[in-house]
Amino acid sequence: MRLTIDDFTGGDGVGEYYPGSLLTRRADFGENPGGLRMFRYVPEGLAAGAPLLVLLHGCLQTARGYDHGAGWSALATRFGFALLAPEQSRVNNPSGCFNWFVPEKTGRGEGEAASIRQMIEAMLDEHGLDPRRVFITGLSAGGAMAAAMLAGYPETFAGGAIIAGLPYGAAGNLAEALVAMHRPMPRPAASWGNAVREASRHRGTWPLLSLWHGDADQTVAPSNQDALLAQWLDLHGIDAPPREERETGYLRRVWHNGRRGPVIEAYTIEGLGHGTPIKSGDGEDSYGEAGPFILEAGISSSHRIAGFFGLTQKPRPTARRAVREAAVIIAEAAVALAEPEMPPASAEPEEPPLPAAETTVQVGRLRRIIEQALKAAGLVKEG
């Protein structure tokens, strides 16, 4: 099925068509000062403590249309995490853009940013999700709004991904936004970084960041990726050169920060215009379907972003959980040793085993108990 512009526009629930999206709407999530709509997807049987990814659409798009085009529902189903997709109202913005350039709508505790934060809190509370593994991504205006959320609520997010977006503080009104989209204002890296520092009182660890931009983007200039890099390299205190990975069609640069490992990555896609790069088809790393601002590029940004966030890996048990599982195994085994299985009533009585043989059996059972406990604690591998 090929998507058309009608699948991505509408925004007010009238005559909209969302093929394949698993998002459903929730009306009641808080005071909603920004007047946004909340869509969500929680895979069936999702365990407590699962991660949450927040998905922000671009202009002329809707939550469910962007979700389907970028393939996030399929990723959430396969790898086990929840999705939250805020949606802009055409009353707020006729083009359906998040108002990332209006300070009173993006500041901490204000407007659209506050609505998104309330949605996150509702998801965490209702579904028992892990507050330490909340991530956010967005395209274009959604990407710029993701930058605003990372600036205003850095303690909320473990990582963010900005696709064809702009740095926080690039504009304070519509006129400045139109200029910044074509060429961001030249600023020292420290000035870009301070714009984020001043958005909250956060002084802890900054979230991971994944950046994506096409070098043929004529809507949001690729120089905005350079400004974003300057902003976040300053925040992370990194001045070392990146590691480069060149593949057919793209360049990936990665910056490391000591023990944390990779903290910033930046993809530049050759010949790509304005949109989210996808890889369609039936491959293991293929997700989504091409459409307006969803562009076939031979690489799935959604899959790569999920991998950078650690969402495609099976999480190791926490120390507390491992100890609890080991304790249960040992307790059950202790009961089994204290109350050995009785033979059937019809069985002939056997001679008592020799002490040496009994010792061998007991040692073997204890060895198995210890091995099970160590595996539950993650101290030895299966197999």
Short mmCIF file of C-alpha atoms in Angstrom, two decimals:
data_model
loop_
_atom_site.label_atom_id
_atom_site.label_comp_id
_atom_site.label_asym_id
_atom_site.label_seq_id
_atom_site.Cartn_x
_atom_site.Cartn_y
_atom_site.Cartn_z
CA MET A 1 0.00 0.00 0.00
CA ARG A 2 1.39 3.40 -0.99
CA LEU A 3 0.64 6.30 1.35
CA THR A 4 -0.57 9.67 0.08
CA ILE A 5 -0.64 13.11 1.64
CA ASP A 6 -4.22 12.44 2.80
CA ASP A 7 -2.92 9.72 5.12
CA PHE A 8 -0.74 12.21 6.96
CA THR A 9 -2.96 15.29 7.17
CA GLY A 10 -6.28 16.15 8.74
CA GLY A 11 -5.39 16.33 12.41
CA ASP A 12 -8.87 16.88 13.84
CA GLY A 13 -10.28 13.37 13.67
CA VAL A 14 -12.56 14.01 10.68
CA GLY A 15 -12.09 11.77 7.65
CA GLU A 16 -8.63 10.68 8.72
CA TYR A 17 -7.18 7.40 7.51
CA TYR A 18 -4.28 5.71 9.27
CA PRO A 19 -3.34 2.42 7.61
CA GLY A 20 -1.43 0.08 9.87
CA SER A 21 -0.86 2.32 12.89
CA LEU A 22 -1.54 0.71 16.25
CA LEU A 23 -1.88 3.99 18.12
CA THR A 24 -5.09 4.70 19.99
CA ARG A 25 -6.21 7.97 21.53
CA ARG A 26 -6.49 8.75 25.24
CA ALA A 27 -8.50 11.85 26.09
CA ASP A 28 -7.84 12.33 29.81
CA PHE A 29 -4.20 12.73 30.86
CA GLY A 30 -3.97 16.04 32.76
CA GLU A 31 -4.70 19.74 32.51
CA ASN A 32 -3.25 19.84 28.97
CA PRO A 33 -2.28 23.54 28.87
CA GLY A 34 -0.95 23.16 25.32
CA GLY A 35 -4.19 21.75 23.87
CA LEU A 36 -2.53 18.66 22.34
CA ARG A 37 -3.99 15.21 21.67
CA MET A 38 -2.50 12.07 23.17
CA PHE A 39 -2.03 8.83 21.22
CA ARG A 40 -0.35 5.73 22.61
CA TYR A 41 0.50 2.11 21.93
CA VAL A 42 1.32 -0.48 24.58
CA PRO A 43 2.06 -3.93 23.11
CA GLU A 44 -0.03 -6.73 24.54
CA GLY A 45 1.62 -8.41 27.50
CA LEU A 46 4.25 -5.66 27.92
CA ALA A 47 6.07 -6.25 31.18
CA ALA A 48 6.27 -3.66 33.93
CA GLY A 49 9.45 -1.62 33.78
CA ALA A 50 9.51 -1.46 29.97
CA PRO A 51 10.91 1.63 28.19
CA LEU A 52 8.85 4.46 26.71
CA LEU A 53 9.52 6.26 23.44
CA VAL A 54 7.88 9.63 22.71
CA LEU A 55 7.25 10.24 19.00
CA LEU A 56 6.71 13.77 17.62
CA HIS A 57 5.41 14.18 14.07
CA GLY A 58 6.36 16.95 11.63
CA CYS A 59 4.26 19.61 9.94
CA LEU A 60 1.41 18.38 7.70
CA GLN A 61 1.49 15.07 9.56
CA THR A 62 -0.51 13.34 12.25
CA ALA A 63 0.59 11.04 15.06
CA ARG A 64 -0.75 7.84 13.53
CA GLY A 65 0.33 8.72 10.01
CA TYR A 66 3.91 9.40 11.10
CA ASP A 67 4.00 6.31 13.30
CA HIS A 68 3.01 4.06 10.42
CA GLY A 69 5.33 5.72 7.92
CA ALA A 70 8.38 5.56 10.21
CA GLY A 71 7.60 2.04 11.46
CA TRP A 72 7.66 2.68 15.19
CA SER A 73 4.63 0.52 16.07
CA ALA A 74 6.30 -2.47 14.44
CA LEU A 75 9.51 -1.82 16.37
CA ALA A 76 7.62 -1.47 19.66
CA THR A 77 5.82 -4.75 19.04
CA ARG A 78 8.99 -6.61 18.14
CA PHE A 79 11.27 -5.32 20.89
CA GLY A 80 8.82 -4.60 23.69
CA PHE A 81 8.49 -0.94 24.53
CA ALA A 82 5.62 1.54 24.77
CA LEU A 83 4.91 4.43 22.41
CA LEU A 84 3.53 7.88 23.21
CA ALA A 85 2.67 10.10 20.23
CA PRO A 86 1.44 13.62 21.05
CA GLU A 87 -0.46 15.28 18.20
CA GLN A 88 -0.77 18.97 17.39
CA SER A 89 -4.18 20.59 16.90
CA ARG A 90 -4.92 22.67 13.81
CA VAL A 91 -6.37 25.24 16.21
CA ASN A 92 -2.88 25.72 17.65
CA ASN A 93 -1.12 25.68 14.28
CA PRO A 94 -2.90 25.53 10.88
CA SER A 95 -0.10 23.39 9.42
CA GLY A 96 -0.12 20.97 12.32
CA CYS A 97 3.40 22.00 13.40
CA PHE A 98 4.47 21.95 17.01
CA ASN A 99 5.16 25.55 18.01
CA TRP A 100 8.82 24.97 18.84
CA PHE A 101 9.69 28.64 18.23
CA VAL A 102 7.24 30.15 20.76
CA PRO A 103 8.92 30.40 24.21
CA GLU A 104 5.67 30.38 26.19
CA LYS A 105 4.70 27.10 24.53
CA THR A 106 8.04 25.32 24.88
CA GLY A 107 9.36 26.49 28.25
CA ARG A 108 9.49 24.15 31.23
CA GLY A 109 6.03 23.92 32.77
CA GLU A 110 4.37 25.84 29.95
CA GLY A 111 2.12 25.18 26.96
CA GLU A 112 2.75 22.29 24.62
CA ALA A 113 5.88 21.18 26.48
CA ALA A 114 3.91 20.85 29.72
CA SER A 115 1.21 18.84 27.93
CA ILE A 116 3.79 16.39 26.61
CA ARG A 117 5.31 16.05 30.08
CA GLN A 118 1.86 15.31 31.52
CA MET A 119 1.32 12.62 28.88
CA ILE A 120 4.64 11.01 29.84
CA GLU A 121 3.66 10.99 33.51
CA ALA A 122 0.31 9.41 32.67
CA MET A 123 2.03 6.64 30.67
CA LEU A 124 4.55 5.91 33.42
CA ASP A 125 1.87 5.74 36.11
CA GLU A 126 -0.74 3.73 34.21
CA HIS A 127 1.55 1.14 32.65
CA GLY A 128 4.34 0.87 35.21
CA LEU A 129 7.03 1.89 32.71
CA ASP A 130 10.65 2.59 33.62
CA PRO A 131 11.12 6.32 34.31
CA ARG A 132 14.87 5.89 33.71
CA ARG A 133 14.30 4.72 30.14
CA VAL A 134 12.20 7.44 28.54
CA PHE A 135 13.33 8.55 25.08
CA ILE A 136 12.07 11.12 22.58
CA THR A 137 12.38 11.55 18.82
CA GLY A 138 10.84 13.83 16.24
CA LEU A 139 10.97 15.04 12.64
CA SER A 140 11.37 18.66 11.51
CA ALA A 141 9.12 20.78 13.78
CA GLY A 142 8.74 17.62 15.87
CA GLY A 143 12.51 17.35 16.00
CA ALA A 144 12.83 20.97 17.12
CA MET A 145 10.16 20.28 19.74
CA ALA A 146 12.13 17.23 20.87
CA ALA A 147 15.14 19.54 21.30
CA ALA A 148 12.96 21.83 23.43
CA MET A 149 11.83 18.91 25.60
CA LEU A 150 15.42 17.73 26.08
CA ALA A 151 16.35 21.27 27.14
CA GLY A 152 13.38 21.90 29.43
CA TYR A 153 13.15 18.41 30.98
CA PRO A 154 16.61 16.80 30.67
CA GLU A 155 16.08 14.74 33.81
CA THR A 156 13.07 13.08 32.17
CA PHE A 157 14.91 11.61 29.19
CA ALA A 158 17.67 9.05 28.83
CA GLY A 159 18.11 10.03 25.18
CA GLY A 160 16.71 11.95 22.24
CA ALA A 161 16.83 11.79 18.45
CA ILE A 162 16.32 14.79 16.19
CA ILE A 163 15.63 14.27 12.48
CA ALA A 164 15.94 17.31 10.19
CA GLY A 165 15.40 19.56 13.20
CA LEU A 166 16.88 22.66 14.79
CA PRO A 167 18.76 23.41 18.01
CA TYR A 168 17.03 24.72 21.10
CA GLY A 169 17.12 28.51 21.18
CA ALA A 170 17.39 28.91 17.41
CA ALA A 171 14.31 31.15 17.26
CA GLY A 172 11.92 33.07 19.49
CA ASN A 173 9.16 33.83 16.99
CA LEU A 174 7.90 32.78 13.56
CA ALA A 175 10.06 35.25 11.61
CA GLU A 176 13.21 34.05 13.36
CA ALA A 177 12.15 30.43 12.82
CA LEU A 178 11.89 30.90 9.05
CA VAL A 179 15.36 32.43 8.99
CA ALA A 180 16.86 29.71 11.20
CA MET A 181 15.42 26.95 9.03
CA HIS A 182 17.49 28.24 6.12
CA ARG A 183 20.52 29.31 8.13
CA PRO A 184 20.89 29.20 11.90
CA MET A 185 22.32 32.28 13.58
CA PRO A 186 26.11 31.93 14.05
CA ARG A 187 26.85 31.44 17.77
CA PRO A 188 29.80 30.07 19.75
CA ALA A 189 29.37 26.51 21.02
CA ALA A 190 29.25 27.74 24.62
CA SER A 191 26.40 30.10 23.75
CA TRP A 192 24.41 27.25 22.19
CA GLY A 193 25.11 25.10 25.23
CA ASN A 194 24.11 27.84 27.65
CA ALA A 195 20.73 28.16 25.92
CA VAL A 196 19.99 24.62 27.09
CA ARG A 197 21.55 25.04 30.53
CA GLU A 198 19.36 28.07 31.19
CA ALA A 199 16.17 26.19 30.27
CA SER A 200 16.15 24.25 33.56
CA ARG A 201 18.07 23.86 36.80
CA HIS A 202 19.48 20.52 35.70
CA ARG A 203 23.15 20.01 36.45
CA GLY A 204 23.39 16.24 36.14
CA THR A 205 24.13 13.89 33.27
CA TRP A 206 22.81 14.98 29.88
CA PRO A 207 20.78 12.63 27.67
CA LEU A 208 22.19 10.70 24.72
CA LEU A 209 21.60 12.34 21.35
CA SER A 210 21.14 10.93 17.84
CA LEU A 211 21.03 13.38 14.90
CA TRP A 212 19.84 12.71 11.35
CA HIS A 213 19.87 15.05 8.35
CA GLY A 214 19.88 14.78 4.57
CA ASP A 215 22.55 16.77 2.76
CA ALA A 216 19.98 17.77 0.10
CA ASP A 217 17.42 19.13 2.59
CA GLN A 218 16.11 22.45 1.26
CA THR A 219 13.49 22.96 3.99
CA VAL A 220 15.70 22.81 7.08
CA ALA A 221 19.31 23.50 6.14
CA PRO A 222 21.88 20.81 7.09
CA SER A 223 23.83 23.54 8.91
CA ASN A 224 21.26 23.13 11.68
CA GLN A 225 22.79 19.74 12.41
CA ASP A 226 26.14 21.48 12.88
CA ALA A 227 24.54 23.88 15.36
CA LEU A 228 22.94 20.99 17.23
CA LEU A 229 26.30 19.24 17.41
CA ALA A 230 27.97 22.38 18.74
CA GLN A 231 25.23 22.70 21.37
CA TRP A 232 25.38 19.14 22.64
CA LEU A 233 29.13 18.60 22.40
CA ASP A 234 29.43 21.64 24.66
CA LEU A 235 26.87 20.20 27.09
CA HIS A 236 28.72 16.87 27.24
CA GLY A 237 32.09 18.63 27.48
CA ILE A 238 33.51 16.82 24.46
CA ASP A 239 36.23 18.37 22.33
CA ALA A 240 37.76 15.20 20.87
CA PRO A 241 37.17 14.32 17.20
CA PRO A 242 34.53 11.71 16.39
CA ARG A 243 34.92 8.21 15.05
CA GLU A 244 33.71 8.08 11.47
CA GLU A 245 31.87 5.24 9.73
CA ARG A 246 31.36 5.67 5.99
CA GLU A 247 28.92 3.41 4.19
CA THR A 248 27.24 3.64 0.82
CA GLY A 249 24.83 6.54 1.05
CA TYR A 250 25.67 7.94 4.47
CA LEU A 251 28.29 9.08 6.96
CA ARG A 252 27.96 8.33 10.67
CA ARG A 253 30.03 10.20 13.24
CA VAL A 254 30.15 9.07 16.87
CA TRP A 255 31.43 10.89 19.95
CA HIS A 256 32.36 9.00 23.13
CA ASN A 257 32.45 10.26 26.70
CA GLY A 258 34.61 8.08 28.91
CA ARG A 259 32.83 5.25 30.66
CA ARG A 260 29.45 6.18 29.20
CA GLY A 261 30.64 5.15 25.76
CA PRO A 262 28.86 6.66 22.73
CA VAL A 263 26.79 9.68 23.80
CA ILE A 264 26.28 11.53 20.49
CA GLU A 265 25.92 10.23 16.96
CA ALA A 266 25.23 12.15 13.75
CA TYR A 267 24.09 10.66 10.42
CA THR A 268 24.40 12.62 7.19
CA ILE A 269 22.43 10.94 4.39
CA GLU A 270 23.65 11.58 0.86
CA GLY A 271 21.07 13.01 -1.55
CA LEU A 272 18.26 12.94 1.02
CA GLY A 273 15.74 15.78 1.10
CA HIS A 274 13.52 16.81 3.98
CA GLY A 275 12.10 13.82 5.82
CA THR A 276 12.66 10.71 7.89
CA PRO A 277 14.93 8.16 6.19
CA ILE A 278 13.53 4.63 6.07
CA LYS A 279 14.40 1.25 4.62
CA SER A 280 11.26 -0.49 3.42
CA GLY A 281 10.92 -4.12 2.43
CA ASP A 282 11.06 -7.43 4.27
CA GLY A 283 14.54 -7.31 5.81
CA GLU A 284 15.25 -7.61 9.52
CA ASP A 285 16.22 -3.93 9.59
CA SER A 286 13.39 -2.72 7.34
CA TYR A 287 10.58 -0.66 8.85
CA GLY A 288 7.95 1.76 7.64
CA GLU A 289 6.54 2.83 4.31
CA ALA A 290 7.53 5.75 2.11
CA GLY A 291 5.23 8.73 1.83
CA PRO A 292 5.28 12.51 2.25
CA PHE A 293 8.34 13.39 4.37
CA ILE A 294 8.98 9.65 4.86
CA LEU A 295 11.80 8.99 2.41
CA GLU A 296 13.29 5.75 1.13
CA ALA A 297 17.02 5.91 1.88
CA GLY A 298 18.14 2.29 2.24
CA ILE A 299 18.61 2.83 5.98
CA SER A 300 15.97 2.82 8.72
CA SER A 301 16.53 5.76 11.04
CA SER A 302 13.90 4.34 13.41
CA HIS A 303 15.69 0.99 13.74
CA ARG A 304 19.09 2.65 14.16
CA ILE A 305 17.77 5.11 16.74
CA ALA A 306 16.14 2.29 18.71
CA GLY A 307 19.48 0.47 18.67
CA PHE A 308 21.40 3.55 19.85
CA PHE A 309 18.95 3.87 22.75
CA GLY A 310 19.39 0.19 23.65
CA LEU A 311 15.77 -0.63 22.86
CA THR A 312 16.66 -3.51 20.54
CA GLN A 313 18.63 -5.36 23.22
CA LYS A 314 17.24 -7.69 25.85
CA PRO A 315 17.80 -5.86 29.15
CA ARG A 316 19.92 -7.57 31.77
CA PRO A 317 18.23 -8.03 35.16
CA THR A 318 18.96 -5.39 37.74
CA ALA A 319 20.99 -6.40 40.80
CA ARG A 320 17.90 -6.31 43.03
CA ARG A 321 15.90 -8.42 40.61
CA ALA A 322 18.78 -10.89 40.18
CA VAL A 323 19.19 -11.33 43.93
CA ARG A 324 15.43 -11.81 44.34
CA GLU A 325 15.35 -14.49 41.60
CA ALA A 326 18.38 -16.25 43.04
CA ALA A 327 16.83 -16.22 46.52
CA VAL A 328 13.61 -17.77 45.21
CA ILE A 329 15.53 -20.55 43.45
CA ILE A 330 17.62 -21.34 46.54
CA ALA A 331 14.57 -21.27 48.84
CA GLU A 332 12.65 -23.64 46.59
CA ALA A 333 15.64 -25.94 46.34
CA ALA A 334 16.12 -25.91 50.11
CA VAL A 335 12.52 -27.03 50.58
CA ALA A 336 13.05 -29.81 48.04
CA LEU A 337 16.17 -31.00 49.89
CA ALA A 338 14.45 -30.90 53.26
CA GLU A 339 11.42 -32.81 51.95
CA PRO A 340 12.68 -35.38 49.45
CA GLU A 341 10.16 -36.86 47.07
CA MET A 342 8.49 -39.95 48.57
CA PRO A 343 8.30 -43.11 46.46
CA PRO A 344 4.88 -44.38 45.38
CA ALA A 345 3.04 -46.45 47.97
CA SER A 346 3.14 -49.53 45.73
CA ALA A 347 6.90 -49.39 45.22
CA GLU A 348 9.06 -51.97 46.94
CA PRO A 349 11.18 -50.53 49.75
CA GLU A 350 14.80 -50.04 48.81
CA GLU A 351 17.90 -50.51 50.85
CA PRO A 352 19.22 -47.18 52.21
CA PRO A 353 22.04 -45.84 50.05
CA LEU A 354 25.58 -45.85 51.25
CA PRO A 355 26.67 -42.62 52.90
CA ALA A 356 29.15 -41.89 50.10
CA ALA A 357 26.46 -42.30 47.46
CA GLU A 358 24.05 -40.09 49.39
CA THR A 359 26.72 -37.43 49.68
CA THR A 360 27.33 -37.54 45.93
CA VAL A 361 23.63 -37.04 45.19
CA GLN A 362 23.33 -34.14 47.61
CA VAL A 363 26.45 -32.45 46.24
CA GLY A 364 25.13 -32.77 42.70
CA ARG A 365 21.83 -31.19 43.63
CA LEU A 366 23.53 -28.35 45.49
CA ARG A 367 25.78 -27.72 42.48
CA ARG A 368 22.74 -27.38 40.25
CA ILE A 369 21.14 -25.00 42.75
CA ILE A 370 24.21 -22.78 42.81
CA GLU A 371 24.44 -22.77 38.99
CA GLN A 372 20.80 -21.73 38.70
CA ALA A 373 21.30 -18.94 41.22
CA LEU A 374 24.37 -17.63 39.42
CA LYS A 375 22.53 -17.64 36.09
CA ALA A 376 19.61 -15.77 37.62
CA ALA A 377 22.03 -13.17 38.96
CA GLY A 378 23.56 -12.77 35.52
CA LEU A 379 26.98 -13.86 36.74
CA VAL A 380 27.28 -16.76 34.32
CA LYS A 381 25.87 -17.20 30.83
CA GLU A 382 23.33 -19.78 29.79
CA GLY A 383 24.58 -22.82 27.91
#
